[in-house]
Coordinates of C-alpha atoms in Angstrom, one line a residue:
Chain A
X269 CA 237.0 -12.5 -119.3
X270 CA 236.4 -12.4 -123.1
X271 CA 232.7 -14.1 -124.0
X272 CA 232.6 -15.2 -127.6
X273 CA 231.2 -12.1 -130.0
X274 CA 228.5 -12.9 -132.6
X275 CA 228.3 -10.2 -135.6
X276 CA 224.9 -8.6 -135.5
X277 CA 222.6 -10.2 -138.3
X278 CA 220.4 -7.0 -139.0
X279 CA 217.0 -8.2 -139.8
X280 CA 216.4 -6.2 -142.4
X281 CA 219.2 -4.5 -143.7
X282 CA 220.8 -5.9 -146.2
X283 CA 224.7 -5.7 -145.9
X284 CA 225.1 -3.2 -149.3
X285 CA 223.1 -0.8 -146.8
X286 CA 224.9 -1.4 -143.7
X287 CA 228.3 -1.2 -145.1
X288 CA 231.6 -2.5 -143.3
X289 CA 230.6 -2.0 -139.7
X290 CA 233.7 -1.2 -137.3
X291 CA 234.8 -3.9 -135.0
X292 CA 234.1 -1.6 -131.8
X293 CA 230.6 -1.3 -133.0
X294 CA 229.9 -5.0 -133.1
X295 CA 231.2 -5.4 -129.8
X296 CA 228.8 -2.6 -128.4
X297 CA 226.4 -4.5 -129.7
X298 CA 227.4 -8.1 -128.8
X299 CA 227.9 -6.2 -124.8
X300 CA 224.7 -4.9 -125.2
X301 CA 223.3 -8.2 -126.0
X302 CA 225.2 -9.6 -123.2
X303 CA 223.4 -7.3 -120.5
X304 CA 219.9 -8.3 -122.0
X305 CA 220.7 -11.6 -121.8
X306 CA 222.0 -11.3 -118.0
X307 CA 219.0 -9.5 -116.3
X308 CA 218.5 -10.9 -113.0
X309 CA 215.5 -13.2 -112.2
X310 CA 213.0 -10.5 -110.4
X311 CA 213.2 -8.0 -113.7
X312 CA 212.5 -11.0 -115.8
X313 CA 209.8 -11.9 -113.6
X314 CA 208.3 -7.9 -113.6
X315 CA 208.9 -8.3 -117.2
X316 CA 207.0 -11.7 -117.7
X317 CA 204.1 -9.7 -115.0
X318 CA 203.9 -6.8 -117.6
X319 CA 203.3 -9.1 -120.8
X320 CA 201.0 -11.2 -119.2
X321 CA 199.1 -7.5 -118.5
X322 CA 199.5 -6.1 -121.8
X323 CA 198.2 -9.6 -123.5
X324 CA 195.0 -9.7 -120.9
X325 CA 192.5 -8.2 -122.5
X326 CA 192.9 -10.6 -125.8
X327 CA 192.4 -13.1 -123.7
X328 CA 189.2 -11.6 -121.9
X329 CA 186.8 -12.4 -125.3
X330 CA 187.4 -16.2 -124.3
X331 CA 186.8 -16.1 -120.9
X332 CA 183.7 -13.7 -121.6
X333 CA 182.4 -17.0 -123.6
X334 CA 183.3 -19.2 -121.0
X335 CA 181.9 -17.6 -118.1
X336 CA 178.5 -17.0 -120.8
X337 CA 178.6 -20.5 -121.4
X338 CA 178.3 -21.5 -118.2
X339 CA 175.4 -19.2 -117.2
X340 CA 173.3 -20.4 -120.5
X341 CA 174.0 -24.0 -119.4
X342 CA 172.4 -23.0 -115.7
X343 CA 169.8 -21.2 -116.9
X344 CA 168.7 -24.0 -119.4
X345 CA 169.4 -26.6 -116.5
X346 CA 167.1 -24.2 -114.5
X347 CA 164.3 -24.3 -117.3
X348 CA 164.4 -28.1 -117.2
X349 CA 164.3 -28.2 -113.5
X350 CA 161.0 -25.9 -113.8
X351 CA 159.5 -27.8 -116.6
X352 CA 159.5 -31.3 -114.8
X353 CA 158.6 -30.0 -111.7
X354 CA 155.6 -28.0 -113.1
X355 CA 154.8 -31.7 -114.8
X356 CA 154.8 -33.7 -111.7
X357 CA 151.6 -30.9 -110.2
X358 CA 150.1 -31.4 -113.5
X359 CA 146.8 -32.6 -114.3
X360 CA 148.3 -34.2 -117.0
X361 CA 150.7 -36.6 -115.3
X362 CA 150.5 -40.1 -115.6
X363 CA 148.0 -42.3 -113.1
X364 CA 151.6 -43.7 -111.3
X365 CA 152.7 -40.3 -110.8
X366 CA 148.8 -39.4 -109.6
X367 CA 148.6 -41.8 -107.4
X368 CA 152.5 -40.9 -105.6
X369 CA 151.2 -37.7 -105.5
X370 CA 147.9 -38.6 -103.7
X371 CA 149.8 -40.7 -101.1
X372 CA 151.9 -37.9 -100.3
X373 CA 148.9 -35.5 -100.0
X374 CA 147.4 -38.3 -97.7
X375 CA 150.5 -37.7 -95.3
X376 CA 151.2 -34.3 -94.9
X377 CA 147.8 -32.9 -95.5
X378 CA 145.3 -30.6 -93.5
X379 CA 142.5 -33.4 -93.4
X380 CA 144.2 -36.7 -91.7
X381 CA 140.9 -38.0 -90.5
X382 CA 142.5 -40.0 -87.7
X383 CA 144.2 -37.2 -86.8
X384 CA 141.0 -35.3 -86.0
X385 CA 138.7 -38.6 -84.8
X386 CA 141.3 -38.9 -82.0
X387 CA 141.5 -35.1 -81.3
X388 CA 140.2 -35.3 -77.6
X389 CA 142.3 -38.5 -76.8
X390 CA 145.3 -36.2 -77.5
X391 CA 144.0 -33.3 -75.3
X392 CA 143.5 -35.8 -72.4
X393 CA 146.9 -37.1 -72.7
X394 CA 148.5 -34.0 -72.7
X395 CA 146.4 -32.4 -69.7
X396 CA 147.7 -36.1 -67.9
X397 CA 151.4 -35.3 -68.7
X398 CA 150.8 -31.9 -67.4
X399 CA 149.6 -33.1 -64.2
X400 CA 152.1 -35.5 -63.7
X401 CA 154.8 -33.1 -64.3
X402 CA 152.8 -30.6 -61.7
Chain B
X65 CA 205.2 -18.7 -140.3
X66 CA 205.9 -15.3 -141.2
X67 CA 206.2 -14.0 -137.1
X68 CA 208.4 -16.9 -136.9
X69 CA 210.7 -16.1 -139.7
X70 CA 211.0 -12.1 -138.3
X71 CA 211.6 -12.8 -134.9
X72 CA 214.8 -15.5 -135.4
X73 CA 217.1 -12.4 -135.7
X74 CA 216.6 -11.5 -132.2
X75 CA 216.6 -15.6 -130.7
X76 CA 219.7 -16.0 -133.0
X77 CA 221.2 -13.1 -131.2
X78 CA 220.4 -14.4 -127.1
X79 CA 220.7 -18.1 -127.6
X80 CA 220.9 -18.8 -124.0
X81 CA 218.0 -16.6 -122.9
X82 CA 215.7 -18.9 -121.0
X83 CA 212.3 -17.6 -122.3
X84 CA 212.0 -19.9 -125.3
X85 CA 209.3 -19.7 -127.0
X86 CA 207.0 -22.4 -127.9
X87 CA 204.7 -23.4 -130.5
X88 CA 201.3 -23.1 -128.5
X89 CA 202.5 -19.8 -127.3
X90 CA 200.3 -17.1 -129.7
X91 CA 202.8 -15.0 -132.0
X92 CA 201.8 -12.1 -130.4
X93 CA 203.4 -13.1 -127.0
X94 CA 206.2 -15.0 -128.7
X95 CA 206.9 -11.4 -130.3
X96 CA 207.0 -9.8 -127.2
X97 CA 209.1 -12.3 -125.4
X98 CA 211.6 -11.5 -127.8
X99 CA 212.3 -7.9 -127.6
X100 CA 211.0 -8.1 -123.8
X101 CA 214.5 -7.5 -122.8
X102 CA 216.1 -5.2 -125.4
X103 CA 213.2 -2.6 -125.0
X104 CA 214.3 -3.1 -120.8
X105 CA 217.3 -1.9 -121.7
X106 CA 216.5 0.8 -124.0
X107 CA 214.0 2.3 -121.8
X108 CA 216.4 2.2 -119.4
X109 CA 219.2 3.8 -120.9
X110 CA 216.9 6.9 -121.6
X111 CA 215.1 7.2 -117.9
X112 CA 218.5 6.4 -116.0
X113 CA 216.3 4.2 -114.3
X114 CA 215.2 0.4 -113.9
X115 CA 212.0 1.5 -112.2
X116 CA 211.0 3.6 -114.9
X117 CA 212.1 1.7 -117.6
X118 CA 209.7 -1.2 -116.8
X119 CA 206.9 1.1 -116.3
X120 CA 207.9 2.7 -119.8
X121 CA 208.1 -1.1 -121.4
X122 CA 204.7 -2.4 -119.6
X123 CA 202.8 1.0 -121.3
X124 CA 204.1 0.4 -124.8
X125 CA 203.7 -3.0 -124.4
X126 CA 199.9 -2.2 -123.4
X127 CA 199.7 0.6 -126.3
X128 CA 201.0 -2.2 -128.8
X129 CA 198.4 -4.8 -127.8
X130 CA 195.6 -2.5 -128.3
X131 CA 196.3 -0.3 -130.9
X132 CA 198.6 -2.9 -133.2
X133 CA 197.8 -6.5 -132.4
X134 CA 195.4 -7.1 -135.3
X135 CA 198.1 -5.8 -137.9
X136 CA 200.1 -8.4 -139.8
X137 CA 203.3 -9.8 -138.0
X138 CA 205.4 -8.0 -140.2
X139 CA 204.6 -4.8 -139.4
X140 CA 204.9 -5.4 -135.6
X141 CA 208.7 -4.8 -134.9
X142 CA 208.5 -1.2 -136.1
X143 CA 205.2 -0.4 -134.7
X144 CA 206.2 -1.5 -131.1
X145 CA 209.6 0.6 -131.4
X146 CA 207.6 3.4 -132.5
X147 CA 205.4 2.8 -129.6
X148 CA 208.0 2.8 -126.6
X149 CA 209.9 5.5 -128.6
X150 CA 206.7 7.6 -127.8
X151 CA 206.3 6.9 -124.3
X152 CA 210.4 7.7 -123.8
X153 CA 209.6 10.8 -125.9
X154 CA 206.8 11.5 -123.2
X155 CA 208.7 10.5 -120.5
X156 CA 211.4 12.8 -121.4
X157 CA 208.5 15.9 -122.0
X158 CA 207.1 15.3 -118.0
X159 CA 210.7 15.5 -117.1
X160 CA 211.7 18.5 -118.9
X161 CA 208.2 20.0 -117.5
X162 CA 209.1 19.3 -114.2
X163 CA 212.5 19.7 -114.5
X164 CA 211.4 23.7 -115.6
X165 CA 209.3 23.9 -112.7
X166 CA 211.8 22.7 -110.1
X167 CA 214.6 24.7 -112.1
X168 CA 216.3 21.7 -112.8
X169 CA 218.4 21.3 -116.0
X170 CA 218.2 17.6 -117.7
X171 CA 222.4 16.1 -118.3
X172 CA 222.1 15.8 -121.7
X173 CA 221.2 18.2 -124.5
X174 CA 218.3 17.4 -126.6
X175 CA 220.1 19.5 -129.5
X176 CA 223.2 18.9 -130.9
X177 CA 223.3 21.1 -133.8
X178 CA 226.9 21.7 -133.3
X179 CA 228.5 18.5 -133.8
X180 CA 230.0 17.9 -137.1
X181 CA 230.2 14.4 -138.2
X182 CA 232.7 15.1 -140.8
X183 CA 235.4 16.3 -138.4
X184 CA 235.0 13.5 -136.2
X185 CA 234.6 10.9 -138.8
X186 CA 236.7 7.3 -137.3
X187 CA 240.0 6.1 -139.2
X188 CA 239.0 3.0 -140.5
X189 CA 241.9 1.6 -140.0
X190 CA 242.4 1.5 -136.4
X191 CA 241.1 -1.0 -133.7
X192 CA 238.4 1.3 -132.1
X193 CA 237.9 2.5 -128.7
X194 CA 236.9 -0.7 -127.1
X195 CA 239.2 -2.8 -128.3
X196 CA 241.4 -2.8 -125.1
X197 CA 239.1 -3.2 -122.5
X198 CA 238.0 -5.9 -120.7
X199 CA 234.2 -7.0 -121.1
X200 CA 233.0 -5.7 -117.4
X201 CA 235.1 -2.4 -118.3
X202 CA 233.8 -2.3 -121.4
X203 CA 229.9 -3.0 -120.9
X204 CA 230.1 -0.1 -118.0
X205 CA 231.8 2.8 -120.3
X206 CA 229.3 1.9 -123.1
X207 CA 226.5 2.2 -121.0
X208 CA 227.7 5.3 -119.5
X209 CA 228.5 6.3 -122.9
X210 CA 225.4 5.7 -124.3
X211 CA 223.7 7.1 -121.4
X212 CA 225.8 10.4 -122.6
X213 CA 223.8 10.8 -126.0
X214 CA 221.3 12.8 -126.9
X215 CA 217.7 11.0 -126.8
X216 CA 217.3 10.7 -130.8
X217 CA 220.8 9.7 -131.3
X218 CA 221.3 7.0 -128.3
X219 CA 217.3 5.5 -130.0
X220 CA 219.0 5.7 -134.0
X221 CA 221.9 4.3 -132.1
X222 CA 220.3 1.2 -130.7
X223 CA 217.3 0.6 -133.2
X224 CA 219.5 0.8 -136.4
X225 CA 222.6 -0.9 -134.7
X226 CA 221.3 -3.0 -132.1
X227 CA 217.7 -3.9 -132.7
X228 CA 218.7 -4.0 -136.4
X229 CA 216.1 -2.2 -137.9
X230 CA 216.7 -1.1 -142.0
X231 CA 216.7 3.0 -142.4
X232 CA 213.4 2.9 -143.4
X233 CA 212.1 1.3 -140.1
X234 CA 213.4 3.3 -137.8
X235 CA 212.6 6.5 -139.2
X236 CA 209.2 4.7 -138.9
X237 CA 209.7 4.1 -135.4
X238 CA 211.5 8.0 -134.8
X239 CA 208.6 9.5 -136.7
X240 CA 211.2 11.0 -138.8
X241 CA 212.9 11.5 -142.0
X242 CA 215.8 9.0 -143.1
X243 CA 218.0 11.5 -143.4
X244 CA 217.6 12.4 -140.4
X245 CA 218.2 8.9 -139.0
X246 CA 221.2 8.8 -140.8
X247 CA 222.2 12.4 -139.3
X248 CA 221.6 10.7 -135.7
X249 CA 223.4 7.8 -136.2
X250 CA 226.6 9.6 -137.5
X251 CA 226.8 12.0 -134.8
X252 CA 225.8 9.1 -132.1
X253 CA 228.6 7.1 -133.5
X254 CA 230.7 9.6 -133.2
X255 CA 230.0 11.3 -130.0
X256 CA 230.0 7.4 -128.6
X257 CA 233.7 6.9 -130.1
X258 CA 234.7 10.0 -128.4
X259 CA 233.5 9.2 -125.1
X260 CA 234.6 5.7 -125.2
X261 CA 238.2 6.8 -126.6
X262 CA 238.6 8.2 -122.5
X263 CA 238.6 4.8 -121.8
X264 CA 241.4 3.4 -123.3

């Protein structure tokens, strides 16, 4: 079956320079044209794999400033995270803060008077549990 | 604009190819898309394989990003011709290498002093030696034809003819004189209408 031809349009040449081409030469062309245009799916795809490769590294300066980016925004967030925690312990902070602060001290620290005023009720307990278990 | 303007030859001539190019693609890829396929085939023709010829076209395509992106659009068709041409050129070296080594001779002669394009210079006049073929006949002599040549007439053959590269250009991309582009392209037409003429 006979596919339409198209004359080669050279890209540069004018047609002075070329000259009368022969009729067997533009249809070598428009065949080889033909066979480029028909390559099956997987060579495009290898071919499509390739250029992607080839073009990578241009594309590598803007992901460099991405991923650099992020890490300046996390190390900033990190600052800031450091900055208001080191403010909280601070002499400096506010009487509200302060006073939070005690109250939390009051809890979980060392010298809970009660703690140590009922010291020998525990022990007894304990040593009851023990000998009810015994 | 300009990459635009310089690739339109090659879209004009594959209207029905599927990779089209669009505007947010970078010119660069756009440029490559386009001659993607016609470099395929080239690279083929010389290795004699598919295989080879995508490795071929994936290491000029590298060598073109690296060493020729930054120049202006323009200058890009050349330049990536001259850059496969190379690695064809180099493929063709290994091969002779270990083609010497394995005393094994390569089918076709890288010289061909002897032929004289004068003596087999067409009659204008008639139809040409694919005239009577069908297109599947047709397509397979010419690639078997063309597979015939010698190396630096089968590349004047397709980058003058078929890429459409100006004189000037593909001596650029041959790394050699015009003359001598003109001197390959004679004797490739030639040698091409004698193989082809078997055909018939």
């Amino acid at each position: 079956m006979n596919t339409p031809r198209k004359p080669l349009q050279p890209r540069r040449s004018s047609a002075a320079e070329n000259g009368a081409r022969e009729a067997w030469v533009e249809r070598a062309v428009a065949l080889l044209d033909e066979s480029a245009r028909n390559l099956d799916a997987a060579t495009l795809s290898r071919l499509n794999r390739a250029r992607q490769t080839a073009l990578a590294p241009r594309r590598r300066p803007r992901q460099a400033w991405l991923v650099g980016g992020s890490l300046a925004a996390a190390a900033l967030a990190l600052v800031i995270g450091v900055g208001l925690g080191h403010r909280v312990s601070s002499p400096t902070a506010s009487p509200a803060d302060a006073a939070g602060q005690d109250e939390i001290d009051a809890l979980v620290g060392d010298d809970n008077p009660d703690l140590y005023e009922n010291l020998e009720f525990y022990a007894w307990l304990n040593a009851q549990q023990q000998d009810g278990n015994g | 604009m300009l990459a635009g303007s310089i690739f339109m030859s090659g879209l004009d001539r594959m209207p029905d190819a599927p990779a089209t190019p669009t505007d947010e693609s970078p010119a660069i890829e756009r440029f490559l898309r386009d001659v993607e396929r016609r470099a395929l085939r080239m690279a083929e023709f010389a290795t004699g394989s598919r295989e080879e010829g995508l490795d071929l076209v994936q290491d000029a395509m590298l060598g073109f990003v690296r060493n020729y992106a930054a120049k202006p659009s323009a200058e890009w068709s050349p330049l990536f011709w001259r850059v496969l041409d190379s690695r064809i050129n180099d493929w063709h070296r290994r091969q002779r290498v270990r083609g010497r080594w394995l005393g094994w001779f390569e089918r076709a002669a890288e010289d061909d002093e002897h032929d004289d394009p004068i003596a087999t210079a067409p009659d204008p006049g008639e139809p040409g030696p694919l005239a009577r073929l069908a297109d599947s006949e047709a397509g397979v002599a010419l690639e078997a034809a063309l597979r015939a040549l010698p190396l630096r007439q089968r590349q004047a053959f397709l980058l003058r003819l078929w890429e459409g590269l100006d004189v000037a250009d593909t001596a650029a991309a041959m790394r050699c004189s015009e003359g001598s582009v003109k001197t390959h392209l004679s004797r490739a037409l030639a040698n091409l209408r004698n193989t082809l003429e078997k055909h018939r």
